[in-house]
C-alpha cells in the first residue's frame, strides 16, 4: 500500500544537450535547472543555443512531499545550498528522454542513481520551491523519545557545522 503525497509542488525542468567529445555518442544530456511553477511552453521547446550546446524546456513535474520524509527535506533546506534531484528516463525515440521524477529528498534522489539507465543529476532548488517546502504542512509532531532524538540530532548538527567552519 503506497502512502499518498501530503503536498505537491509543480516545477518545470530545463535540460542541456552538448556535443559529445566521444566517438560512441553524439550528445550528452544534463538537467541544469528547475523552474518554480510551469512556464507557458511546450515540452522540448528550445530555449537557447551557444556553440555546441542547446538548452530545452523538457517539461513539467511535481515534487511530492511525504510526512515520513520531513527530516530529509529539513536537512536539505538546512544544508545552505538546497538541491532538487531530477531523473530523466531514456525513451529510445525523439526526444531521447522523458522526465521520470523530481524530488527534494536526498535519499530518494540518491536511490534513483542505482537503476543504471536513468540520467539523474542535482540542480539548485529555486527559492520559491524552498519556501513552499518550508511552509508545507508536512511537519510531524515530536513527542517523548522522538523529541529527545530530535534535540540530540540538532545538537550534533550544530556541532558538526561548527567543526566544519573551524576547519575551513
Tab-separated table of C-alpha atoms in Angstrom:
chain	number	residue	atom	x	y	z
A	1	UNK	CA	0.000	0.000	0.000
A	2	UNK	CA	1.528	3.332	-1.005
A	3	UNK	CA	1.202	6.448	1.107
A	4	UNK	CA	-0.392	9.428	-0.682
A	5	UNK	CA	1.670	12.599	-1.004
A	6	UNK	CA	0.724	15.219	1.560
A	7	UNK	CA	1.679	18.153	-0.690
A	8	UNK	CA	2.749	18.655	-4.302
A	9	UNK	CA	4.785	21.425	-5.917
A	10	UNK	CA	4.783	21.961	-9.685
A	11	UNK	CA	8.124	22.604	-11.380
A	12	UNK	CA	9.421	22.866	-14.919
A	13	UNK	CA	12.683	21.150	-15.886
A	14	UNK	CA	15.368	22.600	-18.163
A	15	UNK	CA	17.982	20.288	-19.699
A	16	UNK	CA	21.111	20.915	-21.705
A	17	UNK	CA	22.321	18.978	-24.719
A	18	UNK	CA	26.024	19.276	-25.595
A	19	UNK	CA	28.009	17.828	-28.467
A	20	UNK	CA	29.872	14.853	-27.006
A	21	UNK	CA	33.646	14.536	-27.050
A	22	UNK	CA	33.251	10.816	-27.695
A	23	UNK	CA	33.194	8.687	-30.843
A	24	UNK	CA	30.434	6.497	-29.338
A	25	UNK	CA	27.730	9.089	-28.643
A	26	UNK	CA	26.655	12.265	-30.421
A	27	UNK	CA	25.397	14.259	-27.419
A	28	UNK	CA	25.480	14.412	-23.637
A	29	UNK	CA	22.377	15.456	-21.715
A	30	UNK	CA	22.132	17.046	-18.289
A	31	UNK	CA	19.373	18.639	-16.184
A	32	UNK	CA	20.526	22.204	-15.499
A	33	UNK	CA	17.706	23.936	-13.644
A	34	UNK	CA	14.222	23.638	-12.240
A	35	UNK	CA	11.706	26.421	-12.630
A	36	UNK	CA	9.202	27.224	-9.905
A	37	UNK	CA	5.776	26.735	-11.433
A	38	UNK	CA	5.052	25.864	-15.035
A	39	UNK	CA	6.129	28.063	-17.942
A	40	UNK	CA	3.924	28.738	-20.929
A	41	UNK	CA	5.967	26.483	-23.224
A	42	UNK	CA	5.514	23.078	-24.784
A	43	UNK	CA	7.822	20.269	-23.636
A	44	UNK	CA	11.098	20.128	-25.555
A	45	UNK	CA	10.947	23.760	-26.608
A	46	UNK	CA	14.500	25.011	-27.373
A	47	UNK	CA	15.388	27.908	-25.059
A	48	UNK	CA	18.916	28.888	-26.066
A	49	UNK	CA	21.873	27.778	-28.134
A	50	UNK	CA	25.578	28.516	-27.736
A	51	UNK	CA	28.205	26.820	-29.876
A	52	UNK	CA	27.990	23.111	-29.040
A	53	UNK	CA	25.110	23.352	-26.552
A	54	UNK	CA	21.358	23.817	-26.571
A	55	UNK	CA	19.017	24.149	-23.603
A	56	UNK	CA	15.462	22.844	-23.737
A	57	UNK	CA	12.417	23.189	-21.552
A	58	UNK	CA	11.918	19.430	-21.063
A	59	UNK	CA	8.510	19.610	-19.413
A	60	UNK	CA	6.627	19.620	-16.139
A	61	UNK	CA	6.989	17.533	-12.999
A	62	UNK	CA	5.546	17.510	-9.494
A	63	UNK	CA	7.612	17.318	-6.350
A	64	UNK	CA	5.626	15.128	-3.957
A	65	UNK	CA	6.151	15.719	-0.251
A	66	UNK	CA	5.550	12.975	2.328
A	67	UNK	CA	5.312	13.344	6.090
A	68	UNK	CA	7.637	10.372	6.540
A	69	UNK	CA	10.470	12.214	4.761
A	70	UNK	CA	10.242	15.519	6.677
A	71	UNK	CA	13.701	15.069	8.215
A	72	UNK	CA	15.282	14.606	4.774
A	73	UNK	CA	13.600	17.764	3.434
A	74	UNK	CA	14.660	19.727	6.506
A	75	UNK	CA	18.278	18.527	6.188
A	76	UNK	CA	18.254	19.556	2.507
A	77	UNK	CA	16.848	23.021	3.306
A	78	UNK	CA	19.311	23.483	6.184
A	79	UNK	CA	22.322	22.499	4.043
A	80	UNK	CA	22.917	26.073	2.876
A	81	UNK	CA	22.585	25.032	-0.781
A	82	UNK	CA	19.306	23.100	-1.129
A	83	UNK	CA	19.070	20.926	-4.222
A	84	UNK	CA	16.491	19.058	-6.265
A	85	UNK	CA	17.204	15.661	-7.818
A	86	UNK	CA	15.987	15.322	-11.409
A	87	UNK	CA	15.655	11.897	-13.029
A	88	UNK	CA	15.347	11.571	-16.810
A	89	UNK	CA	14.428	8.229	-18.346
A	90	UNK	CA	15.612	7.219	-21.852
A	91	UNK	CA	12.780	6.882	-24.375
A	92	UNK	CA	14.606	5.208	-27.271
A	93	UNK	CA	12.976	7.757	-29.610
A	94	UNK	CA	12.978	11.533	-30.070
A	95	UNK	CA	13.041	13.303	-27.731
A	96	UNK	CA	15.569	10.954	-26.143
A	97	UNK	CA	14.446	11.490	-22.529
A	98	UNK	CA	11.275	11.956	-20.533
A	99	UNK	CA	11.058	13.368	-17.050
A	100	UNK	CA	10.752	10.455	-14.651
A	101	UNK	CA	10.558	12.480	-11.421
A	102	UNK	CA	11.892	15.382	-9.373
A	103	UNK	CA	12.449	15.189	-5.617
A	104	UNK	CA	13.676	17.333	-2.732
A	105	UNK	CA	14.516	14.187	-0.728
A	106	UNK	CA	18.270	13.488	-0.953
A	107	UNK	CA	17.817	9.811	-0.023
A	108	UNK	CA	15.258	9.266	-2.766
A	109	UNK	CA	17.399	11.110	-5.312
A	110	UNK	CA	20.464	9.032	-4.465
A	111	UNK	CA	18.406	5.831	-4.707
A	112	UNK	CA	17.454	6.757	-8.284
A	113	UNK	CA	21.124	6.629	-9.304
A	114	UNK	CA	21.170	2.881	-8.629
A	115	UNK	CA	18.940	1.943	-11.592
A	116	UNK	CA	21.743	2.453	-14.082
A	117	UNK	CA	19.784	3.549	-17.162
A	118	UNK	CA	18.198	6.760	-15.844
A	119	UNK	CA	20.053	10.051	-16.005
A	120	UNK	CA	19.988	11.569	-12.503
A	121	UNK	CA	21.543	14.876	-11.510
A	122	UNK	CA	21.067	17.658	-8.983
A	123	UNK	CA	20.022	21.209	-9.749
A	124	UNK	CA	19.767	24.192	-7.401
A	125	UNK	CA	16.414	24.474	-5.657
A	126	UNK	CA	14.568	27.646	-6.690
A	127	UNK	CA	13.823	29.981	-3.787
A	128	UNK	CA	10.064	29.723	-4.382
A	129	UNK	CA	10.262	25.912	-4.133
A	130	UNK	CA	12.365	26.167	-0.959
A	131	UNK	CA	9.780	28.495	0.567
A	132	UNK	CA	6.922	26.184	-0.460
A	133	UNK	CA	8.627	23.154	1.126
A	134	UNK	CA	9.418	25.156	4.251
A	135	UNK	CA	5.771	26.240	4.510
A	136	UNK	CA	4.233	22.867	3.591
A	137	UNK	CA	2.173	21.370	6.429
A	138	UNK	CA	4.196	18.137	6.482
A	139	UNK	CA	5.847	18.526	9.883
A	140	UNK	CA	5.082	15.634	12.158
A	141	UNK	CA	4.615	16.158	15.867
A	142	UNK	CA	7.587	15.349	18.039
A	143	UNK	CA	6.686	13.524	21.262
A	144	UNK	CA	8.595	11.779	24.021
A	145	UNK	CA	11.588	9.823	22.694
A	146	UNK	CA	11.176	11.459	19.283
A	147	UNK	CA	11.666	14.899	20.841
A	148	UNK	CA	14.822	13.731	22.641
A	149	UNK	CA	16.161	12.221	19.413
A	150	UNK	CA	15.327	15.428	17.505
A	151	UNK	CA	17.116	17.597	20.089
A	152	UNK	CA	20.173	15.307	20.068
A	153	UNK	CA	20.278	15.387	16.264
A	154	UNK	CA	20.038	19.189	16.265
A	155	UNK	CA	22.912	19.467	18.770
A	156	UNK	CA	25.021	17.044	16.709
A	157	UNK	CA	24.277	19.027	13.546
A	158	UNK	CA	25.280	22.322	15.203
A	159	UNK	CA	28.486	20.718	16.479
A	160	UNK	CA	29.275	19.309	13.020
A	161	UNK	CA	28.695	22.700	11.332
A	162	UNK	CA	30.888	24.435	13.926
A	163	UNK	CA	33.618	21.839	13.415
A	164	UNK	CA	33.492	22.227	9.625
A	165	UNK	CA	33.586	26.038	9.965
A	166	UNK	CA	36.590	25.829	12.296
A	167	UNK	CA	38.460	23.634	9.838
A	168	UNK	CA	37.813	25.993	6.917
